[in-house]
Coordinates of C-alpha atoms and ligand atoms in Angstrom, one line a residue:
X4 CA 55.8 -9.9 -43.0
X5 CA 55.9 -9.9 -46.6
X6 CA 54.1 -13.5 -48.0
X7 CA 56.7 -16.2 -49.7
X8 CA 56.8 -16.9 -53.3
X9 CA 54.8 -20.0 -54.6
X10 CA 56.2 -22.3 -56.7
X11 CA 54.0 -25.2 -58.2
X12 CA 54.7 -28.1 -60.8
X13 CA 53.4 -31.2 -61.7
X14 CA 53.9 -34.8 -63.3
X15 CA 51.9 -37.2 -65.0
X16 CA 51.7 -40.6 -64.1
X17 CA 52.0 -42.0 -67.3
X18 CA 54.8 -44.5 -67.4
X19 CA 58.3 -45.2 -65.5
X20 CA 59.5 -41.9 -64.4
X21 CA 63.0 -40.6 -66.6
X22 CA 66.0 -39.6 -65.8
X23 CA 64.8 -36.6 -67.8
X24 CA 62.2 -36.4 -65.3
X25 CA 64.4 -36.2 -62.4
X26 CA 66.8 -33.7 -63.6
X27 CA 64.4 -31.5 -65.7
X28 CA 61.9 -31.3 -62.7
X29 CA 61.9 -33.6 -59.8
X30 CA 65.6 -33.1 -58.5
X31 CA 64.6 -28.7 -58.6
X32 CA 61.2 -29.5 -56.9
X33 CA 63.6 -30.9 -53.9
X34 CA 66.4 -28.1 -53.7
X35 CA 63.7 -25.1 -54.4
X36 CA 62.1 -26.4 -51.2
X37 CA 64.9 -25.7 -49.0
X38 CA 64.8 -22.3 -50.2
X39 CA 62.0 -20.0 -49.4
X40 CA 59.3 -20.5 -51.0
X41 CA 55.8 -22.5 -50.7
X42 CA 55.6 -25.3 -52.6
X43 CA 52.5 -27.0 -54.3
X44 CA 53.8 -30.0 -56.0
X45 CA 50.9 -32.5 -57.7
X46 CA 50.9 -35.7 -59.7
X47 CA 48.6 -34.6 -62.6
X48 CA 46.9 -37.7 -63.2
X49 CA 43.9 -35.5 -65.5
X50 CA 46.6 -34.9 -68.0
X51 CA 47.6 -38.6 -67.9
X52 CA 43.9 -39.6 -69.7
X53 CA 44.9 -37.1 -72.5
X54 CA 46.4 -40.7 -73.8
X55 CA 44.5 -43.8 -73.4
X56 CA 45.3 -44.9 -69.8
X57 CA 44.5 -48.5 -67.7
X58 CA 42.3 -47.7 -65.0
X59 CA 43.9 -49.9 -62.6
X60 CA 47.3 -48.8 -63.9
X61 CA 46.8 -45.5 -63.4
X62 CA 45.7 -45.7 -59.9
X63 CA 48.6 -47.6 -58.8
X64 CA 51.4 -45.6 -60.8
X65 CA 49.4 -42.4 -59.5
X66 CA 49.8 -44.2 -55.6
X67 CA 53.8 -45.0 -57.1
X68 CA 54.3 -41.9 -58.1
X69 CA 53.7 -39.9 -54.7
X70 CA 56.3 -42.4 -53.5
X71 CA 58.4 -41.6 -56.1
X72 CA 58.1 -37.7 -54.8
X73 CA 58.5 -38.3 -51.7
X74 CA 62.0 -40.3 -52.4
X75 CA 63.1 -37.8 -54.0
X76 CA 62.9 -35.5 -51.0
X77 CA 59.8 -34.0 -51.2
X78 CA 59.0 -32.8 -47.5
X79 CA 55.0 -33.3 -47.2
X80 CA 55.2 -31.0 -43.6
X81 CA 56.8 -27.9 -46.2
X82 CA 55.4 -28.4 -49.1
X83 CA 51.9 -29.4 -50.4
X84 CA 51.8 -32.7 -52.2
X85 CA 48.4 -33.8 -53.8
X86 CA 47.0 -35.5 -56.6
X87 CA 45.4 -33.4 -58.9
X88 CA 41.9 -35.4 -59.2
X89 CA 41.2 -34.4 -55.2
X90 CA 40.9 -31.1 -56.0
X91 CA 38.0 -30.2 -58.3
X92 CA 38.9 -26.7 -58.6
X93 CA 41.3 -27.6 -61.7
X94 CA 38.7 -28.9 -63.9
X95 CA 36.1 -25.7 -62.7
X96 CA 39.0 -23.1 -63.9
X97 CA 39.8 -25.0 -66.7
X98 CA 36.3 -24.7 -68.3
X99 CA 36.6 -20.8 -67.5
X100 CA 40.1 -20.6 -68.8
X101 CA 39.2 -22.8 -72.2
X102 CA 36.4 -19.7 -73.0
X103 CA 39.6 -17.0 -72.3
X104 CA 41.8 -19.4 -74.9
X105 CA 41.9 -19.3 -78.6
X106 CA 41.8 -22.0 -80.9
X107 CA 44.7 -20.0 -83.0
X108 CA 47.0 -20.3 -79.7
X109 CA 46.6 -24.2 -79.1
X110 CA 47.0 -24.8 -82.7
X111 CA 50.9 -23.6 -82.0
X112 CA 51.3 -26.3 -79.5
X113 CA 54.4 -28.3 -80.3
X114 CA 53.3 -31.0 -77.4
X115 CA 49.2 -31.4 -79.3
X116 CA 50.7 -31.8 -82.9
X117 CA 54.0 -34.5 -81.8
X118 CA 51.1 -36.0 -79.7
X119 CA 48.9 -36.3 -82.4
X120 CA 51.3 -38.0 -84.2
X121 CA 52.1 -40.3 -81.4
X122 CA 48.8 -41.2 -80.4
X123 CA 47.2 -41.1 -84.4
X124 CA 44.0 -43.1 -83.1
X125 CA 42.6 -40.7 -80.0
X126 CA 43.3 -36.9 -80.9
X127 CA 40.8 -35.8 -78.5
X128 CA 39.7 -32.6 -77.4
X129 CA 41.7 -33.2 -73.7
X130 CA 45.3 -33.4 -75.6
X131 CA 43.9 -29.9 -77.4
X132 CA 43.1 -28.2 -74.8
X133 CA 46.2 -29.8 -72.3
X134 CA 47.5 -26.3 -72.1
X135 CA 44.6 -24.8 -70.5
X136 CA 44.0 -27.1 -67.8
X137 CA 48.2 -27.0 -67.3
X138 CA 47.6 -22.7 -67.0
X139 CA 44.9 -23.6 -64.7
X140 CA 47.0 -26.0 -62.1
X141 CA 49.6 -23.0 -61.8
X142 CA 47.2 -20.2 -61.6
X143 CA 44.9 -21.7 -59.3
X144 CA 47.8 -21.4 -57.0
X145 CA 49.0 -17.7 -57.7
X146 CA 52.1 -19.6 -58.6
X147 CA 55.4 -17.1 -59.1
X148 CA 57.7 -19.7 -60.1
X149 CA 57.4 -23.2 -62.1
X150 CA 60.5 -25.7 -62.2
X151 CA 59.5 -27.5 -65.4
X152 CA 61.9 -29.1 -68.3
X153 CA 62.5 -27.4 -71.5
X154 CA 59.8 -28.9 -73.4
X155 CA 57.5 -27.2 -71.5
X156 CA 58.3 -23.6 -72.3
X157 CA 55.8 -23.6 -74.5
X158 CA 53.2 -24.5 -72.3
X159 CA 54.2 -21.7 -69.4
X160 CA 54.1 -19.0 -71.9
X161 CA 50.5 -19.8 -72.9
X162 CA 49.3 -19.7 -69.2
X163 CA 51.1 -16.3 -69.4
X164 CA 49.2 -15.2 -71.7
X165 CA 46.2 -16.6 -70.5
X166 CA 46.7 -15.0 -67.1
X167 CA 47.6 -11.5 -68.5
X168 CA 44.0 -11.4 -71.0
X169 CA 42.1 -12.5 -67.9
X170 CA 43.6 -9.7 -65.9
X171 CA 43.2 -7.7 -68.2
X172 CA 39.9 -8.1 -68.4
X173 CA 38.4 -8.3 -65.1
X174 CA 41.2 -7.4 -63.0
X175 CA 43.6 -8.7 -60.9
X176 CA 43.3 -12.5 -60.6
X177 CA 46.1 -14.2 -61.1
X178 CA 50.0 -14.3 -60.4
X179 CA 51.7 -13.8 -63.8
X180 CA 54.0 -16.8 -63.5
X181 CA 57.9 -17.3 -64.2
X182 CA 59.3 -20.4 -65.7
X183 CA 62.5 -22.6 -63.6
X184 CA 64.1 -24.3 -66.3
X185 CA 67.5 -25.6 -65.5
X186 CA 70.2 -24.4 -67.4
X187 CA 72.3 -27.9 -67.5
X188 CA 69.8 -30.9 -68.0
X189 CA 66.8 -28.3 -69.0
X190 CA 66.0 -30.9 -72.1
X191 CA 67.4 -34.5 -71.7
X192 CA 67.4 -36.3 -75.2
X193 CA 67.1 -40.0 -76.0
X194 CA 70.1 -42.2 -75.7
X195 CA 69.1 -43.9 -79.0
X196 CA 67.9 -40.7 -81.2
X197 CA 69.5 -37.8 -79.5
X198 CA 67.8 -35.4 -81.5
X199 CA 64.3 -36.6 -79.7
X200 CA 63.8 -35.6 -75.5
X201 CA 64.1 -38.6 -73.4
X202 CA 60.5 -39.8 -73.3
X203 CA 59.0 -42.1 -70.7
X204 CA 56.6 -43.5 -73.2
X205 CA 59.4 -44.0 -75.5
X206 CA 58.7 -47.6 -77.3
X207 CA 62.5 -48.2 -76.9
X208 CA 63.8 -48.8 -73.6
X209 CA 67.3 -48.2 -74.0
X210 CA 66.1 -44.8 -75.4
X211 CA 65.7 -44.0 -71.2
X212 CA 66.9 -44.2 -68.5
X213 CA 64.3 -45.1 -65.8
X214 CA 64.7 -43.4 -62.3
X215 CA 63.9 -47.1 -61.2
X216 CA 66.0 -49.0 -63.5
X217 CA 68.8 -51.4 -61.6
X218 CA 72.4 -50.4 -62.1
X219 CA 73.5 -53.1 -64.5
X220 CA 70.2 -51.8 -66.8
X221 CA 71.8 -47.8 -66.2
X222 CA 75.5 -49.0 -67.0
X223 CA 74.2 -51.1 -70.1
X224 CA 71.9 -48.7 -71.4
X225 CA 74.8 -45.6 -71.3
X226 CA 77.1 -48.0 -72.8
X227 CA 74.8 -48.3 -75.9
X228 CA 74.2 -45.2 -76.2
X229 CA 74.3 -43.6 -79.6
X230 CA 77.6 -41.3 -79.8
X231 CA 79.5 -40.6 -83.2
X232 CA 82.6 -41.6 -85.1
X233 CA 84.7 -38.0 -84.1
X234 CA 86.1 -39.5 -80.9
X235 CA 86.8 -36.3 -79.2
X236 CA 84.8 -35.4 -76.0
X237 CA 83.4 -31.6 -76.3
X238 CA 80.3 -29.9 -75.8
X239 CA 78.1 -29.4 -79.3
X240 CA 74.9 -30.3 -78.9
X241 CA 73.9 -29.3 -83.3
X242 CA 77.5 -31.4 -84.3
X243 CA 77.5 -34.1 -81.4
X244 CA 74.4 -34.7 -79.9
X245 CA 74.9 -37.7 -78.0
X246 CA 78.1 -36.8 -76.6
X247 CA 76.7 -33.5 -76.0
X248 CA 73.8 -35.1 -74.2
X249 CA 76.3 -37.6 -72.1
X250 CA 78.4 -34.2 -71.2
X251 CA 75.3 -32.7 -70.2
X252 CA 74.2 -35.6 -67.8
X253 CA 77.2 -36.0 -66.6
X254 CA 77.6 -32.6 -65.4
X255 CA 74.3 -32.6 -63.2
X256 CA 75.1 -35.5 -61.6
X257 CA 79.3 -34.7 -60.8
X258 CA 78.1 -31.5 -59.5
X259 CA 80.4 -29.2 -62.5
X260 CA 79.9 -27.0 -65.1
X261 CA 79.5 -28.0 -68.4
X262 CA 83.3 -26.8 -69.2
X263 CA 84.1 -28.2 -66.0
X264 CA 83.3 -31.9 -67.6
X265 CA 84.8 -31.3 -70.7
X266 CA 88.3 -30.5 -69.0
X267 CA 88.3 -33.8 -67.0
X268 CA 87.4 -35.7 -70.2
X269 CA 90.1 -34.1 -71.9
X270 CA 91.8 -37.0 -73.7
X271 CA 89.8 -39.7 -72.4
X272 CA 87.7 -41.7 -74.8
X273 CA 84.0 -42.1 -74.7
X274 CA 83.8 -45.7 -73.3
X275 CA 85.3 -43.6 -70.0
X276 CA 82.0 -40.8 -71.0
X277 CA 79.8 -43.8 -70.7
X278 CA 81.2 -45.7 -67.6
X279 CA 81.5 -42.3 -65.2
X280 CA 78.4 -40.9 -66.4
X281 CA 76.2 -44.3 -65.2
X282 CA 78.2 -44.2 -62.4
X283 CA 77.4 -41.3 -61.5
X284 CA 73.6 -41.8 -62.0
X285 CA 73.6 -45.0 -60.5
X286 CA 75.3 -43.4 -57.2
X287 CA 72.7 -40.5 -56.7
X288 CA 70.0 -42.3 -57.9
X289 CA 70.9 -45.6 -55.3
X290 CA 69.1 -44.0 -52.0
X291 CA 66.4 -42.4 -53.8
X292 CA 65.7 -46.4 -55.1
X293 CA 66.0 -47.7 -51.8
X294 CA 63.8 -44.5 -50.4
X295 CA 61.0 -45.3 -53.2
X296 CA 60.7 -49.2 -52.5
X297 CA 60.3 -48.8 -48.3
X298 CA 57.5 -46.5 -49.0
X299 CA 55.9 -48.7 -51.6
X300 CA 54.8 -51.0 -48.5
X301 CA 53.7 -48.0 -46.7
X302 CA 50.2 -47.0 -48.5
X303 CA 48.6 -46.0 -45.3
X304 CA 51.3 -43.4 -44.7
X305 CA 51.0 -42.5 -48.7
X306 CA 47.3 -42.1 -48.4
X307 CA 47.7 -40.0 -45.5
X308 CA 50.3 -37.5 -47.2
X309 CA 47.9 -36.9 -50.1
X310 CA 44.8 -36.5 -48.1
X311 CA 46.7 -33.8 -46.2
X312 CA 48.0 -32.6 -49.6
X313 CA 44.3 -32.2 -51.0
X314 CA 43.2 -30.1 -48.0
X315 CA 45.6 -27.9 -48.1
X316 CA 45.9 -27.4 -52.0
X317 CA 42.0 -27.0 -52.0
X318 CA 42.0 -24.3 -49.4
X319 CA 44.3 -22.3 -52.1
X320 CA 42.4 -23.3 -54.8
X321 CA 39.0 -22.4 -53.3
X322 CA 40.3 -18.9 -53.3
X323 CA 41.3 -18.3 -56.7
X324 CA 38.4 -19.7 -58.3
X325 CA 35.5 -17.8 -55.9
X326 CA 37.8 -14.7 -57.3
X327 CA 37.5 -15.5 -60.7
X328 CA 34.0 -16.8 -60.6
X329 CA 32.5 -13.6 -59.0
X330 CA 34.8 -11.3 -61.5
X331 CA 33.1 -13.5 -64.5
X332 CA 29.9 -13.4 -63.1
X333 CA 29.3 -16.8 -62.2
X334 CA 28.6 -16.4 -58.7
X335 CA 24.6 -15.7 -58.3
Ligands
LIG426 N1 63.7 -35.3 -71.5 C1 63.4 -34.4 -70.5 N2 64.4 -33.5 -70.1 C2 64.1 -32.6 -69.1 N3 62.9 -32.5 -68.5 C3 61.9 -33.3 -68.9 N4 60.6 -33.5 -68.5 C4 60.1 -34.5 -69.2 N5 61.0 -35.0 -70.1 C5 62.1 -34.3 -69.9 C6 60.0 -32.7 -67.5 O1 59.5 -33.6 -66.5 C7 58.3 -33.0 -65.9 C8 57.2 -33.9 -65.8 O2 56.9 -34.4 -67.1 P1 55.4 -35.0 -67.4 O3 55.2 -36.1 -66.6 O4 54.4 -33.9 -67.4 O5 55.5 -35.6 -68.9 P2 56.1 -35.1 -70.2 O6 56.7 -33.8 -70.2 O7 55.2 -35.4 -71.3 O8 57.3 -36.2 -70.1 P3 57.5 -37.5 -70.8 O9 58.5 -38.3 -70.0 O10 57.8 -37.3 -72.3 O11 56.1 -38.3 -70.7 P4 55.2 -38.9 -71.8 O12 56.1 -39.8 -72.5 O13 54.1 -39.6 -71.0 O14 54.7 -37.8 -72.6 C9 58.0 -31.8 -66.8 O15 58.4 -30.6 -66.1 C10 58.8 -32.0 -68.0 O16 59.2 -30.7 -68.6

């Protein structure tokens, strides 16, 4: 019988989850596991101290945001779920990785240099070399497949690379992986500066839409959001970003085609853009609220699914890097 395809991705817990978030990544994490693949899906809490992080915070949003996975259907007896600190192996290939990684490659990195600006006062050597330990969670997993957001195409292309010079070199090691990025919702912009992505760590609140925000905060935050003066309801996302963006949220969440929502806006006005779209957040995102703040109580159950999680991701892991250390030599 022929193995299944791996898929693997990951999130940082670094703030209030978006609903850029959910439809870039989480919501395709929960579909592609009804289809056939295995899934490793980690909270990547080694990326999160890229930025300057709060130790106590971090533990408990790491702890919220496995709850946050789970409520958004993550099935721990299909798919792996694990933080990404329990399995060592990510730091030991990243080290390897960083000596098969040029300086000229991470100098392209759109993510390093908006983060440098961002975060003017720590531009350390982590945020540099983010990409490399990103190449490393996927390949340690002979990942085929990685549902990510747009932002990170960058990223998966560099742990192409990586992959292909390492094969290259030693031989087969790795998978060369294939990005998922969704064709509606693949890059959700702010609702305040629609030329910018929907951030979590967005200064601005109403910029976001937080997967855990109430429904009078979702309904008040589309309302406010930043449109333009045409008054006509069609898809251009250079011409009309924020209606574009609106069109484009709405269309994930109504279950239509782009084209599809322009047609049943046709004529309306974009208070009516603005009402349906929150409603139609606020509906899908009601039971995955109510999912999330049950299993907040439950840590027991939480610390069980990630225990689980680490053994099984670290029996995969231990593979790939006993590969690559005897191929590099490391293994006397
Ligand atoms: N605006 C977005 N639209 C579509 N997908 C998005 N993703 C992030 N923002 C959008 C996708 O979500 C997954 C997890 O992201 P992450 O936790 O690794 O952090 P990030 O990409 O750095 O996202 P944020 O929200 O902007 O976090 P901060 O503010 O902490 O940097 C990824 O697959 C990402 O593509």
């Amino acid at each position: 019988m022929a193995h299944k395809k791996t898929i693997l991705s990951g999130i940082q817990p670094s703030g209030s989850p978006t609903l850029g978030n959910y439809v870039g990544a989480l919501r395709n994490w929960s579909l592609l596991q009804q289809e056939d693949y295995e899934c490793f899906y980690c909270v990547v809490n080694l990326h999160a101290i890229t930025v300057k992080q709060d130790p106590e915070a971090l533990r408990r949003r790491t702890m919220d945001t496995v709850a946050l996975l789970l409520a958004c259907g993550i099935n721990p007896s299909t798919s792996t779920l694990f933080v990404q600190s329990h399995v060592t192996e990510h730091a030991e290939l990243t080290w390897v990785l960083n000596c098969y990684t040029y300086m000229g490659e991470l100098n392209r990195m759109t993510q390093f240099k908006d983060k440098s600006v961002k975060h003017a006062d720590n531009i350390n050597a982590g945020l540099y070399t983010y990409p490399v330990l990103m190449a490393s969670d996927i390949l340690l997993y002979q990942s085929h497949l990685v549902p990510v957001g747009a932002d990170q195409k960058q990223h998966l292309e560099i742990a192409r690379d990586i992959a292909i010079r390492f094969n290259n070199a030693h031989g087969d090691a790795f998978v060369i992986p294939d990005g998922y990025i969704p064709k509606a919702g693949g890059r959700v912009m702010s609702l305040q500066d629609p030329s910018q992505k929907m951030s979590k760590s967005d200064p601005n609140p109403n910029g976001y839409i937080a997967i855990m925000d109430d429904p009078a905060d979702i309904l008040k935050k589309f309302k406010r959001a930043v449109t333009d003066s045409e008054g006509s309801i069609h898809f251009d996302p250079q011409a009309k970003p924020g209606v574009s963006n609106l069109l484009a949220i709405y269309s994930v969440f109504a279950n239509m085609t782009v084209p599809e929502a322009e047609a049943h806006f046709a004529g309306k006005g974009y208070g009516h853009l603005k009402t349906e779209t929150a409603e139609a957040v606020i509906a899908d995102l009601a039971p995955l609220q109510q999912t999330y703040n049950k299993l907040l109580a439950e840590e027991g159950y939480l610390r069980e699914v990630i225990a689980k999680g680490a053994a099984q991701a670290r029996a995969r892991a231990a593979q790939t890097l006993a590969d690559v250390y005897h191929k590099v030599g490391l293994d006397v």
